[in-house]
CSV table of C-alpha atoms and ligand atoms in Angstrom, one decimal:
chain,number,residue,atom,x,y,z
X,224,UNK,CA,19.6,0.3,15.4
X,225,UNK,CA,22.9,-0.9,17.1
X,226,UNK,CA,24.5,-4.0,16.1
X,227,UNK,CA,25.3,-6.2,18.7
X,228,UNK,CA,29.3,-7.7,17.1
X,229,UNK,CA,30.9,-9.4,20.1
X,230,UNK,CA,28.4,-11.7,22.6
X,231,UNK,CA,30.5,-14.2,25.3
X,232,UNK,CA,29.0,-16.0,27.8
X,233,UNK,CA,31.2,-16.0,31.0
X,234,UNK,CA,28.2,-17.9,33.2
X,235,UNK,CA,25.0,-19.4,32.2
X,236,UNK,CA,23.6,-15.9,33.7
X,237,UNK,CA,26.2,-13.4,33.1
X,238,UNK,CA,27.5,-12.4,29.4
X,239,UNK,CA,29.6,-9.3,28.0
X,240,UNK,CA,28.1,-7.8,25.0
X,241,UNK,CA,30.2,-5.5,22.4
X,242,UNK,CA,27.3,-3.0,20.2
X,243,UNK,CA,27.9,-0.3,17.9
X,244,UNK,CA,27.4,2.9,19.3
X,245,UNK,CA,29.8,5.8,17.8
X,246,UNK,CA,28.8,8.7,19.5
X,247,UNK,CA,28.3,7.3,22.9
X,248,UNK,CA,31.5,5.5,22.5
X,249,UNK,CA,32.9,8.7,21.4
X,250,UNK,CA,32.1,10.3,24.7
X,251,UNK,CA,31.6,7.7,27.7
X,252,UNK,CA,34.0,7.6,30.6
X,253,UNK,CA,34.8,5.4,33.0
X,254,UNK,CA,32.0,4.9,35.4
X,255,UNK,CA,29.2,6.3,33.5
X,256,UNK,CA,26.4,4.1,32.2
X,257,UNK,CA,24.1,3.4,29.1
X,258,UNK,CA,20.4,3.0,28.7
X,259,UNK,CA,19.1,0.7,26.2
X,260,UNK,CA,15.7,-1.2,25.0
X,261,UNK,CA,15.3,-3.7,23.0
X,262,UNK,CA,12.3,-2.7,20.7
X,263,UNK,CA,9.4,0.2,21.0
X,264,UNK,CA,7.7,-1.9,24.2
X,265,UNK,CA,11.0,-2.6,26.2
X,266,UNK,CA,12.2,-1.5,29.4
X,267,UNK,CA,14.8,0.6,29.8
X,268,UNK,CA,17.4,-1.2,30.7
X,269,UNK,CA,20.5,0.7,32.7
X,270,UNK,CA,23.8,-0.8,32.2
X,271,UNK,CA,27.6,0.5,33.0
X,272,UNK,CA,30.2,0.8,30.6
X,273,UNK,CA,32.7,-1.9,30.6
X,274,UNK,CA,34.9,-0.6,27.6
X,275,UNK,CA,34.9,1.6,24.9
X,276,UNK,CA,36.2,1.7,21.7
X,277,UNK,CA,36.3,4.9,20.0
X,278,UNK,CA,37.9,3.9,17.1
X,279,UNK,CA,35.8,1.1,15.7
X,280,UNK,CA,32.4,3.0,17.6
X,281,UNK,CA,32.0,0.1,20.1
X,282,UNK,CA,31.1,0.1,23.7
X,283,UNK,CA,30.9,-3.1,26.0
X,284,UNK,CA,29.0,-4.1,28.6
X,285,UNK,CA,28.4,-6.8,31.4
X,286,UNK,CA,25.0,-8.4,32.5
X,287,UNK,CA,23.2,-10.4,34.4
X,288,UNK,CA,20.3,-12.6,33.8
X,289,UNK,CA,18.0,-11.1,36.4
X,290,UNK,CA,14.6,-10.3,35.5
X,291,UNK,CA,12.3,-10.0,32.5
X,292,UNK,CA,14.5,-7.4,30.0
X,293,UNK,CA,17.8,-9.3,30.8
X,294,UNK,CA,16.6,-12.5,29.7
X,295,UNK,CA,15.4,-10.9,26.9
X,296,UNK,CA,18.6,-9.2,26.3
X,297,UNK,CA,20.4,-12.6,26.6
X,298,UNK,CA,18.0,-14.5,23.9
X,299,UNK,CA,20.2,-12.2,21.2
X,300,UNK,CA,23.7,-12.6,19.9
X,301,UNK,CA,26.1,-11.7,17.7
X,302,UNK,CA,24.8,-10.4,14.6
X,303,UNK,CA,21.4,-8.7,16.2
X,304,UNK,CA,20.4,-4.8,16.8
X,305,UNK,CA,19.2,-3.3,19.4
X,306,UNK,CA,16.7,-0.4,19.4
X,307,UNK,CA,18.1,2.0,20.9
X,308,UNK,CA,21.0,3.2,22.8
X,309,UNK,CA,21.2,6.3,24.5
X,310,UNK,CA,24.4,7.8,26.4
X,311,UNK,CA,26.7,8.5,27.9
X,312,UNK,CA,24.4,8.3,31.2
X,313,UNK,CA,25.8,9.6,34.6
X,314,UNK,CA,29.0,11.5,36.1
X,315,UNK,CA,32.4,10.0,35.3
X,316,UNK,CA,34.2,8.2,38.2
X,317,UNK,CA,36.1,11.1,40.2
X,318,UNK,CA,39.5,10.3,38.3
X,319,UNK,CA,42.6,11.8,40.6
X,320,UNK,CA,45.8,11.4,41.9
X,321,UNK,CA,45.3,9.7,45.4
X,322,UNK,CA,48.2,7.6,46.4
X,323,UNK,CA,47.5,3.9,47.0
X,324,UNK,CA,43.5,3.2,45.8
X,325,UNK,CA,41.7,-0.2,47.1
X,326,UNK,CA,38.7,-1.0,44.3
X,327,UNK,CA,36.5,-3.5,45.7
X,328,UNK,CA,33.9,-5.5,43.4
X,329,UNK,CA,31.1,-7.8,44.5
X,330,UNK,CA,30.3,-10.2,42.3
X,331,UNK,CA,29.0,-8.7,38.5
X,332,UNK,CA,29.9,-5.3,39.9
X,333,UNK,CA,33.3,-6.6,39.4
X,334,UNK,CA,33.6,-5.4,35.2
X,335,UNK,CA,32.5,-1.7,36.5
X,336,UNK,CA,35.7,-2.1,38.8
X,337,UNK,CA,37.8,-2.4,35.9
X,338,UNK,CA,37.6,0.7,33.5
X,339,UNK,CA,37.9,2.6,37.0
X,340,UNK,CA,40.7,1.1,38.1
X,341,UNK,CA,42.7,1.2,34.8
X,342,UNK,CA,41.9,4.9,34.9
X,343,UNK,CA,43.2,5.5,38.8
X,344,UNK,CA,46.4,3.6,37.8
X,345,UNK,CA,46.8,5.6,34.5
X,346,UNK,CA,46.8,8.8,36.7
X,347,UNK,CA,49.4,7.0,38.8
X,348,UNK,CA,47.8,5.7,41.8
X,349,UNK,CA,48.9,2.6,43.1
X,350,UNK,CA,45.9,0.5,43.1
X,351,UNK,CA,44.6,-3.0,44.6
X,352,UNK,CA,41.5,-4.9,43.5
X,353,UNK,CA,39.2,-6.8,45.6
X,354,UNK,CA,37.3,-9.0,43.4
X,355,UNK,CA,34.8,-11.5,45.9
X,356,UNK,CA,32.4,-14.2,44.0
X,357,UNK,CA,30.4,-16.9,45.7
X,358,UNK,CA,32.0,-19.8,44.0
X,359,UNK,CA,34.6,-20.3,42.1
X,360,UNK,CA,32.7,-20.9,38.7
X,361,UNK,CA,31.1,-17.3,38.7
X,362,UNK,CA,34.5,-15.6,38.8
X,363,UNK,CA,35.2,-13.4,35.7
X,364,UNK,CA,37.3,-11.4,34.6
X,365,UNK,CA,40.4,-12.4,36.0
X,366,UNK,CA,43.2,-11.6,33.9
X,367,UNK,CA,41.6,-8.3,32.8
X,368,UNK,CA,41.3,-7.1,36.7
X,369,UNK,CA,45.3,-8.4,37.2
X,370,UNK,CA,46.0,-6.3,34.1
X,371,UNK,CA,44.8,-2.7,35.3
X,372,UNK,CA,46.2,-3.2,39.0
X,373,UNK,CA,48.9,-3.7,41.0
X,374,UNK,CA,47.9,-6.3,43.0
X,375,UNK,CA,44.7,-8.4,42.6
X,376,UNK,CA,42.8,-10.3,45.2
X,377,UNK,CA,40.5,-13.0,44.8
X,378,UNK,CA,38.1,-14.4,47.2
X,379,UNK,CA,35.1,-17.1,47.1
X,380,UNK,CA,32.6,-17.2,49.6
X,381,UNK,CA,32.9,-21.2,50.1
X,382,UNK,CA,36.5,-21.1,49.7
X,383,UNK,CA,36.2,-23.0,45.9
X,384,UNK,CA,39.0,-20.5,44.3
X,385,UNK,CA,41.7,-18.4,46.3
X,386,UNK,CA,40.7,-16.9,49.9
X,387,UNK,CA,37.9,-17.8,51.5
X,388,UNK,CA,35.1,-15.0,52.9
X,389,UNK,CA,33.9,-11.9,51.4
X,390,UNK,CA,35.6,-8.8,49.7
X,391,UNK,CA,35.2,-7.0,53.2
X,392,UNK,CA,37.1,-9.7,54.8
X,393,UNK,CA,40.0,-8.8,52.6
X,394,UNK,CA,39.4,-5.1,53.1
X,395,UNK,CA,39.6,-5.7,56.7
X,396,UNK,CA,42.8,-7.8,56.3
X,397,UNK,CA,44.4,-5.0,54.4
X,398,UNK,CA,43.5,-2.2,57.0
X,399,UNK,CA,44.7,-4.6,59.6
X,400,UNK,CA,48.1,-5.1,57.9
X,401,UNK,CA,48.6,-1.7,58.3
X,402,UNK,CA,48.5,-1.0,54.8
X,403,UNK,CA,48.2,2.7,53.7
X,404,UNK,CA,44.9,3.8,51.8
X,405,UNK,CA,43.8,6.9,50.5
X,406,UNK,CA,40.7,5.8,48.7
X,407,UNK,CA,38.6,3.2,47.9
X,408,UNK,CA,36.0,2.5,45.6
X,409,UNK,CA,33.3,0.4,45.3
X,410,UNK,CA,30.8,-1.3,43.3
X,411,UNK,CA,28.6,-4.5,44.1
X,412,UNK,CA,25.8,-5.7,46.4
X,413,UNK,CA,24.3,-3.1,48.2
X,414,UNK,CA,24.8,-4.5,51.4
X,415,UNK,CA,28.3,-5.5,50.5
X,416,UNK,CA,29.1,-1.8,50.0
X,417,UNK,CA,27.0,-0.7,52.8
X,418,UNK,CA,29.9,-2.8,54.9
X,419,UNK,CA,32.9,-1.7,53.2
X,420,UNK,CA,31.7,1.6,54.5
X,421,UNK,CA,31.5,0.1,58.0
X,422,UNK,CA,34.8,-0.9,57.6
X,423,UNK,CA,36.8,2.3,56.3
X,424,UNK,CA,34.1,5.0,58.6
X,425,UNK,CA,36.3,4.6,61.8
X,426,UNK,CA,39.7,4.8,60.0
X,427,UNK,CA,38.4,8.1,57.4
X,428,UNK,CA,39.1,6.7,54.7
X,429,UNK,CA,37.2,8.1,51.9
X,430,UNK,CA,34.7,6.0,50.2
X,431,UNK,CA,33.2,6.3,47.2
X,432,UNK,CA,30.3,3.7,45.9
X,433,UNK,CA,28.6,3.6,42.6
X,434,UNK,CA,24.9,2.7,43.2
X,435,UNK,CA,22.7,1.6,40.7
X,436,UNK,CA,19.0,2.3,42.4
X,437,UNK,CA,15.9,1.5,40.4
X,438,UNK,CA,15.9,3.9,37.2
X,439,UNK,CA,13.5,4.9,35.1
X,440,UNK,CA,13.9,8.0,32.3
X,441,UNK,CA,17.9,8.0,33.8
X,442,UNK,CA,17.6,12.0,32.9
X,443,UNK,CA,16.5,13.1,36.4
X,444,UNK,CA,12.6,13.6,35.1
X,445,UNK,CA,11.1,10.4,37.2
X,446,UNK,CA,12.9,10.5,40.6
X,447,UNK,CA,12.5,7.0,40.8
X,448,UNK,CA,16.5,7.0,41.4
X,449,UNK,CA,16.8,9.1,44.6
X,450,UNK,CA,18.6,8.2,47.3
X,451,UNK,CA,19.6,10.3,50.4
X,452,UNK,CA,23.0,11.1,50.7
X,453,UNK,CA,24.2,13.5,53.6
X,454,UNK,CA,20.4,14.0,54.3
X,455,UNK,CA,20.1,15.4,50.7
X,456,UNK,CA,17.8,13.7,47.8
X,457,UNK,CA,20.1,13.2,45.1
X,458,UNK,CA,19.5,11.7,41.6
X,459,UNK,CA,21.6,8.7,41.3
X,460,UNK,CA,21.0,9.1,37.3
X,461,UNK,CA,22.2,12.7,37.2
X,462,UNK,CA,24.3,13.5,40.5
X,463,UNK,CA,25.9,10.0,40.4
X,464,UNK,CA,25.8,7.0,39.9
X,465,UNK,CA,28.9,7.5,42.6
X,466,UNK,CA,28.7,9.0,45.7
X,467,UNK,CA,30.2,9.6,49.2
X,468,UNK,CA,29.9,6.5,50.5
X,469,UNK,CA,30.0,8.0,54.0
X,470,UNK,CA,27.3,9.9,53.3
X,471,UNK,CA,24.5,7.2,51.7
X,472,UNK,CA,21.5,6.0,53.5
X,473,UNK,CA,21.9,2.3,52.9
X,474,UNK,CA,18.7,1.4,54.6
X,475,UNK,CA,17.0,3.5,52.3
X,476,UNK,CA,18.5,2.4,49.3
X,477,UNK,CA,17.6,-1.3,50.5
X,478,UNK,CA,14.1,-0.3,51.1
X,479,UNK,CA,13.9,1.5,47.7
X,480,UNK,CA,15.0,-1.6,45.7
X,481,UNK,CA,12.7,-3.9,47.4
X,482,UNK,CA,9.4,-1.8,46.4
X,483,UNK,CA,8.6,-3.9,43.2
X,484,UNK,CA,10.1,-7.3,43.7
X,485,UNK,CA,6.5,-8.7,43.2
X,486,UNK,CA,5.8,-7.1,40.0
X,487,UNK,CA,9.6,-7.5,38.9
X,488,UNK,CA,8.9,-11.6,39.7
X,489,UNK,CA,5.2,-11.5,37.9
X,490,UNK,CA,6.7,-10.3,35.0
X,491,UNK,CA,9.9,-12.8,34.6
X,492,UNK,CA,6.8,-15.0,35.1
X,493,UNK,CA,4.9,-14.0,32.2
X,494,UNK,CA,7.8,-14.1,29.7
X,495,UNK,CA,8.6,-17.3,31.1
X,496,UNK,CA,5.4,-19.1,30.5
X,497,UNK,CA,5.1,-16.7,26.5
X,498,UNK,CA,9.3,-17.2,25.7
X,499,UNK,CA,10.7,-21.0,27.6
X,500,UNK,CA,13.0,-20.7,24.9
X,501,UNK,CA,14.5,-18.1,26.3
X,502,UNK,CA,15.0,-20.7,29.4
X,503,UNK,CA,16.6,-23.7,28.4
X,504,UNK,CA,17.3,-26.1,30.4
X,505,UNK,CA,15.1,-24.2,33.4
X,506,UNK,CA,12.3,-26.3,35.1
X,507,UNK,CA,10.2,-24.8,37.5
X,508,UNK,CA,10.1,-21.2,38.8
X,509,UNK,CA,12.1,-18.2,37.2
X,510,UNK,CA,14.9,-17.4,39.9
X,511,UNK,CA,15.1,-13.8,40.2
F,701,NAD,P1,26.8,-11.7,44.9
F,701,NAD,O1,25.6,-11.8,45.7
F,701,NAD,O2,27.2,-12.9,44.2
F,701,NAD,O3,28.0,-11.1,45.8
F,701,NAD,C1,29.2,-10.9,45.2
F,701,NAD,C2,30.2,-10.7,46.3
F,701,NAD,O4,29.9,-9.5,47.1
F,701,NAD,C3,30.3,-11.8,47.3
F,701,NAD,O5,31.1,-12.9,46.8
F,701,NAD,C4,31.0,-11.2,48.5
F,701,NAD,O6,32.4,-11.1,48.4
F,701,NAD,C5,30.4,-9.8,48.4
F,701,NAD,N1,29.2,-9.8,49.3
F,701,NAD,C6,28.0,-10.1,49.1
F,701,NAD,N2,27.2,-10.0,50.2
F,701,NAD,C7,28.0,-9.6,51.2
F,701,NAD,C8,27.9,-9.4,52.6
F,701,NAD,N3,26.7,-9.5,53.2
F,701,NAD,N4,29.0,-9.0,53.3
F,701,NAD,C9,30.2,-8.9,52.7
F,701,NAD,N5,30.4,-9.1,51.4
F,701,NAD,C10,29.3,-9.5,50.6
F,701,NAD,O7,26.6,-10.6,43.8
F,701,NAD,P2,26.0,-10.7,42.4
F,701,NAD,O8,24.8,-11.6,42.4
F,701,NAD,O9,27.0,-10.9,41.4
F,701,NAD,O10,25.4,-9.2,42.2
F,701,NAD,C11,26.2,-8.1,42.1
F,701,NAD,C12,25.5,-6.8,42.6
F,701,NAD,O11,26.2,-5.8,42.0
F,701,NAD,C13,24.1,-6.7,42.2
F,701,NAD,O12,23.4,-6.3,43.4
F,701,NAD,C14,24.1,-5.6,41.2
F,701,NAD,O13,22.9,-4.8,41.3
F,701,NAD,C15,25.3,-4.8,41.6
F,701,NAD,N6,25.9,-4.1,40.4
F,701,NAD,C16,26.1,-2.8,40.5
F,701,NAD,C17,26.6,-2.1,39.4
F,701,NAD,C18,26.8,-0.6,39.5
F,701,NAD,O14,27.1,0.0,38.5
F,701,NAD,N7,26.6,0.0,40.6
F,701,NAD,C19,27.0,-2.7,38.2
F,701,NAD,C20,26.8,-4.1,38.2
F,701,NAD,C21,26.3,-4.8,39.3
């Protein structure tokens, strides 16, 4: 069992939890992921590191409120186990010295941002974060994100907190400005890094997204994960989670993480209508 010690709410959707887990915390790196579940029927439930505490055992994580197991994540706090915990899941981030590195987060993708960026810096890259939200009460993070980067910018998509538009529009910006980039990385909406691809193709500059496909086992047993990258399957559990952005087939992933929306919606349905505590204040349907 693996104490959960630290719970905060940033949104009514999205929260951080803190959970004991020595020997993962022992061993994860930036960029890799967990797998957890809740009791001996849960899902598995992938989630990226956020931070990691070697010395008191602990490793952090970010979530969202989006189907059945999150809001079943969310209904525990501080104080409460979980089943089991199994990691570290994943490649590390490709830590390197590039020059000047552009991180872009969409969104909740924003906390996986973070431990990478603090890493590129560390290794002494300069490095610039792109953080985009869709309203100024969802952002998060912000202090942390200033503290690992040189420069941090904010955007909303309705223009309720710093620039208005979307991450890419500050990528674009940037490249316009004439800034130099060596890298960037990426981690968010699927179409949102599908763009920022668009956006640095024609000027080579080298991309690297971390994907989080539907995931089963996470050991590379299922294939449920694949995704094509340079016209090769690859296991986003096992070969990734980041790849050559370059190289993804983004209308495939899209495809991929449509297939069980109906089932994924049935079932919030179902523990809606056994759990409504674990939807206060909700009337009506589940949103997904
Ligand atoms: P969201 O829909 O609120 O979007 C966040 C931001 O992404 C927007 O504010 C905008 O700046 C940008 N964006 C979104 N759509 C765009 C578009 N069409 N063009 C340009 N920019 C666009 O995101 P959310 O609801 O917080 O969801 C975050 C996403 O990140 C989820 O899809 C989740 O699966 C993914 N995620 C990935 C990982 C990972 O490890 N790969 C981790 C956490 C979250």
């Amino acid at each position: 069992m693996h104490k959960i010690i630290r719970k905060e709410r940033f949104t009514n959707d999205i929260s951080l939890m803190e959970v004991e887990a020595p020997f993962v915390a022992r061993k994860i790196k930036p960029g890799q992921f967990i797998v957890l579940r809740l009791h001996e029927n849960g899902e598995r439930i992938p989630l990226t590191m956020f931070e990691c505490n070697p010395e008191t055992g602990t490793v952090a994580f970010v979530f969202m409120k989006v189907g059945k197991s999150t809001y079943e994540l969310d209904t525990l706090g501080e104080g409460d186990s979980i089943l089991d915990i199994i990691g570290p899941m994943g490649k590390p981030a490709k830590i390197d010295t590039y020059g000047t590195v552009v991180c872009v987060g969409g969104g909740v993708g924003t906390p996986e941002v973070l431990p990478v960026a603090d890493a590129l810096r560390k290794a002494g890259n300069e490095v610039i974060i792109i953080a985009g939200y869709r309203t100024k009460n969802l952002v998060i993070l912000e202090d942390d994100l200033r503290a690992c980067c040189d420069e941090l910018k904010i955007c909303t998509d309705d223009g309720s907190y710093c620039t208005k538009g979307f991450t890419t529009t500050l990528l674009q910006e940037l490249i316009d400005s004439k800034q130099s980039i060596d890298l960037v990385h990426t981690v968010g909406p699927v179409i949102m890094m599908k763009l920022v691809c668009d956006i640095t193709r024609p000027h080579g500059i080298k991309t690297l997204v971390s994907l989080n496909p539907i995931m089963l086992d996470a050991t590379g047993m299922c294939g449920s994960c694949r995704v094509n990258v340079g016209g090769q399957m690859q296991l986003a559990c096992v070969d990734g989670p980041e790849f050559d952005g370059h190289e993804v087939d983004f209308d495939d992933l899209m495809n991929r993480l449509n297939m069980f929306k109906k089932e994924e919606q049935e079932a919030l349905e179902r523990y809606k209508k056994a759990h409504p505590e674990a939807f206060p204040g909700e009337k009506g349907e589940g949103k997904i």
